GROMACS .gro file of C-alpha atoms in nm:
model
  221
    1MET     CA    1  -0.642  -2.629   8.807
    2LYS     CA    2  -1.001  -2.552   8.996
    3THR     CA    3  -0.948  -2.189   8.866
    4GLU     CA    4  -0.899  -2.344   8.508
    5HIS     CA    5  -1.255  -2.540   8.526
    6ALA     CA    6  -1.421  -2.292   8.684
    7TYR     CA    7  -1.265  -2.032   8.423
    8THR     CA    8  -1.397  -2.330   8.155
    9ASP     CA    9  -1.744  -2.387   8.341
   10ALA     CA   10  -1.829  -1.988   8.329
   11ALA     CA   11  -1.710  -1.977   7.957
   12GLN     CA   12  -1.901  -2.279   7.862
   13ARG     CA   13  -2.235  -2.176   8.026
   14ARG     CA   14  -2.209  -1.779   7.881
   15GLU     CA   15  -2.151  -1.972   7.518
   16GLU     CA   16  -2.503  -2.154   7.608
   17GLU     CA   17  -2.641  -1.851   7.721
   18VAL     CA   18  -2.538  -1.682   7.379
   19ARG     CA   19  -2.675  -1.966   7.181
   20GLU     CA   20  -3.014  -1.962   7.395
   21HIS     CA   21  -3.085  -1.593   7.336
   22ILE     CA   22  -3.007  -1.612   6.956
   23SER     CA   23  -3.217  -1.869   6.940
   24TRP     CA   24  -3.469  -1.678   7.149
   25PHE     CA   25  -3.405  -1.383   6.935
   26ARG     CA   26  -3.513  -1.578   6.581
   27GLU     CA   27  -3.819  -1.701   6.742
   28PHE     CA   28  -3.975  -1.360   6.793
   29LEU     CA   29  -3.800  -1.235   6.451
   30THR     CA   30  -3.975  -1.528   6.288
   31PHE     CA   31  -4.289  -1.581   6.455
   32GLY     CA   32  -4.343  -1.296   6.671
   33THR     CA   33  -4.286  -1.546   7.021
   34GLU     CA   34  -4.301  -1.353   7.351
   35LEU     CA   35  -3.958  -1.283   7.451
   36PRO     CA   36  -3.883  -1.415   7.822
   37GLU     CA   37  -3.863  -1.118   8.078
   38THR     CA   38  -3.527  -1.200   8.156
   39ILE     CA   39  -3.403  -1.139   7.820
   40ARG     CA   40  -3.637  -0.836   7.792
   41ARG     CA   41  -3.445  -0.678   8.077
   42GLN     CA   42  -3.109  -0.773   7.997
   43TYR     CA   43  -3.116  -0.651   7.647
   44GLY     CA   44  -3.317  -0.333   7.773
   45LEU     CA   45  -3.614  -0.435   7.592
   46GLU     CA   46  -3.858  -0.395   7.880
   47GLU     CA   47  -3.995  -0.034   7.821
   48ASP     CA   48  -4.065  -0.019   7.458
   49TYR     CA   49  -4.218  -0.385   7.512
   50ARG     CA   50  -4.426  -0.279   7.780
   51ARG     CA   51  -4.557   0.033   7.569
   52TYR     CA   52  -4.621  -0.205   7.254
   53MET     CA   53  -4.860  -0.462   7.479
   54GLU     CA   54  -5.040  -0.185   7.617
   55LEU     CA   55  -5.127  -0.022   7.273
   56ALA     CA   56  -5.192  -0.371   7.138
   57GLU     CA   57  -5.439  -0.461   7.424
   58ARG     CA   58  -5.627  -0.141   7.367
   59ASP     CA   59  -5.690  -0.213   7.028
   60ASN     CA   60  -5.808  -0.557   7.110
   61ARG     CA   61  -6.031  -0.402   7.383
   62MET     CA   62  -6.167  -0.146   7.149
   63PHE     CA   63  -6.256  -0.417   6.885
   64GLU     CA   64  -6.368  -0.637   7.075
   65GLU     CA   65  -6.582  -0.394   7.295
   66ALA     CA   66  -6.682  -0.083   7.057
   67ASP     CA   67  -6.928  -0.105   6.770
   68GLY     CA   68  -6.794  -0.131   6.423
   69THR     CA   69  -6.825   0.294   6.374
   70GLU     CA   70  -6.633   0.350   6.685
   71TYR     CA   71  -6.366   0.079   6.590
   72ARG     CA   72  -6.318   0.244   6.230
   73ARG     CA   73  -6.267   0.579   6.405
   74HIS     CA   74  -6.072   0.492   6.630
   75MET     CA   75  -5.844   0.287   6.332
   76GLU     CA   76  -5.864   0.601   6.135
   77LYS     CA   77  -5.706   0.818   6.408
   78ILE     CA   78  -5.428   0.570   6.420
   79ARG     CA   79  -5.361   0.600   6.074
   80LYS     CA   80  -5.367   0.996   6.045
   81GLY     CA   81  -5.108   0.966   6.347
   82GLU     CA   82  -5.377   1.136   6.545
   83ILE     CA   83  -5.327   0.886   6.813
   84PRO     CA   84  -5.034   0.635   6.888
   85GLY     CA   85  -5.060   0.295   6.758
   86PRO     CA   86  -4.902  -0.062   6.871
   87GLY     CA   87  -4.712  -0.086   6.496
   88LYS     CA   88  -4.418   0.209   6.554
   89ALA     CA   89  -4.384   0.082   6.920
   90TYR     CA   90  -4.382  -0.261   6.764
   91GLY     CA   91  -4.162  -0.161   6.508
   92LYS     CA   92  -3.921   0.007   6.803
   93VAL     CA   93  -3.900  -0.310   6.969
   94VAL     CA   94  -3.838  -0.533   6.685
   95LEU     CA   95  -3.535  -0.289   6.567
   96ALA     CA   96  -3.406  -0.342   6.903
   97VAL     CA   97  -3.430  -0.740   6.879
   98GLU     CA   98  -3.221  -0.709   6.518
   99LYS     CA   99  -2.963  -0.496   6.682
  100ALA     CA  100  -2.925  -0.704   6.964
  101TYR     CA  101  -2.931  -1.051   6.755
  102GLU     CA  102  -2.684  -0.886   6.543
  103ARG     CA  103  -2.454  -0.812   6.833
  104ILE     CA  104  -2.429  -1.141   6.951
  105CYS     CA  105  -2.474  -1.368   6.657
  106PRO     CA  106  -2.135  -1.472   6.494
  107SER     CA  107  -2.314  -1.558   6.172
  108PRO     CA  108  -2.688  -1.457   6.098
  109ALA     CA  109  -2.876  -1.663   5.911
  110ARG     CA  110  -2.859  -1.634   5.517
  111ASP     CA  111  -3.277  -1.548   5.531
  112TYR     CA  112  -3.258  -1.316   5.797
  113LEU     CA  113  -2.975  -1.132   5.560
  114GLU     CA  114  -3.188  -1.164   5.274
  115GLU     CA  115  -3.489  -1.003   5.446
  116LYS     CA  116  -3.212  -0.701   5.527
  117TYR     CA  117  -3.165  -0.703   5.166
  118ARG     CA  118  -3.509  -0.607   5.092
  119GLU     CA  119  -3.548  -0.386   5.321
  120LEU     CA  120  -3.250  -0.179   5.177
  121LEU     CA  121  -3.404  -0.168   4.817
  122PHE     CA  122  -3.752  -0.096   4.959
  123LEU     CA  123  -3.593   0.205   5.149
  124ARG     CA  124  -3.378   0.273   4.796
  125GLY     CA  125  -3.716   0.243   4.581
  126MET     CA  126  -3.839   0.545   4.829
  127VAL     CA  127  -3.588   0.773   4.691
  128TYR     CA  128  -3.768   0.717   4.373
  129ARG     CA  129  -4.137   0.695   4.422
  130LYS     CA  130  -4.390   0.912   4.524
  131ASP     CA  131  -4.698   0.757   4.621
  132TYR     CA  132  -4.610   0.585   4.909
  133ASP     CA  133  -4.963   0.458   4.988
  134ASP     CA  134  -4.941   0.240   4.676
  135PRO     CA  135  -5.084  -0.103   4.814
  136LEU     CA  136  -4.857  -0.254   4.564
  137TRP     CA  137  -4.563  -0.221   4.795
  138TYR     CA  138  -4.670  -0.033   5.071
  139LYS     CA  139  -4.504  -0.148   5.380
  140PRO     CA  140  -4.603   0.005   5.705
  141GLU     CA  141  -4.425  -0.276   5.917
  142ILE     CA  142  -4.096  -0.114   5.757
  143LEU     CA  143  -4.187   0.228   5.770
  144ASP     CA  144  -4.299   0.210   6.129
  145LYS     CA  145  -4.003   0.019   6.244
  146TYR     CA  146  -3.725   0.281   6.121
  147GLY     CA  147  -3.940   0.596   6.207
  148ILE     CA  148  -4.025   0.738   5.878
  149ASP     CA  149  -4.348   0.917   5.815
  150HIS     CA  150  -4.503   0.888   5.516
  151ARG     CA  151  -4.722   1.122   5.550
  152ALA     CA  152  -4.498   1.422   5.606
  153SER     CA  153  -4.358   1.664   5.327
  154ARG     CA  154  -4.102   1.492   5.053
  155GLY     CA  155  -3.866   1.658   5.197
  156THR     CA  156  -3.882   1.488   5.542
  157VAL     CA  157  -3.951   1.174   5.453
  158LEU     CA  158  -3.664   1.170   5.209
  159GLU     CA  159  -3.378   1.256   5.510
  160GLN     CA  160  -3.603   0.986   5.692
  161VAL     CA  161  -3.510   0.732   5.420
  162GLU     CA  162  -3.171   0.859   5.415
  163LYS     CA  163  -3.100   0.782   5.805
  164ALA     CA  164  -3.262   0.451   5.790
  165TYR     CA  165  -3.086   0.344   5.467
  166ARG     CA  166  -2.749   0.445   5.595
  167GLU     CA  167  -2.764   0.316   5.961
  168LEU     CA  168  -2.931  -0.048   5.775
  169ASP     CA  169  -2.683  -0.018   5.529
  170ALA     CA  170  -2.368  -0.042   5.778
  171ARG     CA  171  -2.558  -0.330   5.950
  172PHE     CA  172  -2.575  -0.506   5.652
  173CYS     CA  173  -2.216  -0.422   5.560
  174ARG     CA  174  -2.078  -0.541   5.908
  175MET     CA  175  -2.285  -0.903   5.872
  176THR     CA  176  -2.203  -0.974   5.504
  177GLY     CA  177  -1.822  -0.770   5.478
  178LYS     CA  178  -1.984  -0.564   5.107
  179LYS     CA  179  -1.871  -0.239   5.083
  180PRO     CA  180  -2.109   0.044   5.171
  181ASP     CA  181  -2.327   0.250   4.917
  182ALA     CA  182  -2.511   0.498   5.061
  183ASP     CA  183  -2.251   0.771   4.951
  184ARG     CA  184  -2.320   0.623   4.587
  185LEU     CA  185  -2.729   0.694   4.654
  186PHE     CA  186  -2.720   0.959   4.880
  187GLY     CA  187  -2.402   1.172   4.842
  188LYS     CA  188  -2.154   1.220   5.109
  189SER     CA  189  -2.294   1.279   5.456
  190ALA     CA  190  -2.255   1.659   5.575
  191ALA     CA  191  -1.971   1.508   5.852
  192GLN     CA  192  -1.797   1.329   5.563
  193LYS     CA  193  -1.764   1.669   5.385
  194ALA     CA  194  -1.635   1.818   5.647
  195VAL     CA  195  -1.340   1.584   5.715
  196PRO     CA  196  -1.159   1.684   5.377
  197ALA     CA  197  -1.195   2.091   5.482
  198GLN     CA  198  -1.080   1.995   5.826
  199ARG     CA  199  -0.732   1.834   5.721
  200GLU     CA  200  -0.718   2.078   5.467
  201ALA     CA  201  -0.724   2.355   5.730
  202SER     CA  202  -0.506   2.182   5.960
  203GLU     CA  203  -0.226   2.146   5.680
  204SER     CA  204  -0.276   2.496   5.596
  205ASN     CA  205  -0.195   2.584   5.933
  206ALA     CA  206   0.094   2.347   5.994
  207ARG     CA  207   0.252   2.468   5.658
  208GLU     CA  208   0.238   2.814   5.790
  209VAL     CA  209   0.396   2.722   6.092
  210ARG     CA  210   0.684   2.582   5.980
  211MET     CA  211   0.740   2.879   5.740
  212HIS     CA  212   0.745   3.076   6.019
  213LYS     CA  213   0.970   2.848   6.189
  214ARG     CA  214   1.197   2.883   5.936
  215GLY     CA  215   1.169   3.271   5.915
  216GLY     CA  216   1.014   3.262   5.551
  217ARG     CA  217   0.751   3.499   5.441
  218ARG     CA  218   0.347   3.366   5.346
  219PRO     CA  219   0.264   3.455   4.991
  220GLY     CA  220   0.151   3.750   4.869
  221PHE     CA  221   0.330   3.960   5.133
   0.00000   0.00000   0.00000
């Protein structure tokens, strides 16, 4: 009986811990609330989080201490990709938190699912749009999160968009049960195309083995 009680207590503590972590992740994703260090360490977020804080503090110091011209020059270097900015580092943290949240949350919140769906629509739009800096729809936080360099060549951008879309589409399907549509948008990936060819070669080899066992001749000989 003691063993059963100990097991039950441990299970309850684990459930409570998971609920607490889900709550913290939601707070972070919704309001940007700082995550406790214990949670950051447990989910492997500490290094990326520290990097983001360093860059954010650097920019804050620059804003407070430098004159307007120097600060604008600093921000322009970030925009051009000449120096790292906190945006990409923060995007990396957000993506990691999202994946951790999805991993432990049995039923993600509706508003969260709607946000992921809007991100899918945004990425889909990048397949057809070429003016990535259009202020009407430009969303640097999404580009930063999924590692899309909108200043790169059109081909590179499309490769990055496809990678981001496929990964997000797979996550969204796991959460909602819907069928993936990345193949319809981009066509089958190279790995998927290779499977039928490998299967056909395997079946051809098997036929030859069977023919040799029966003493038959290969067609055409």
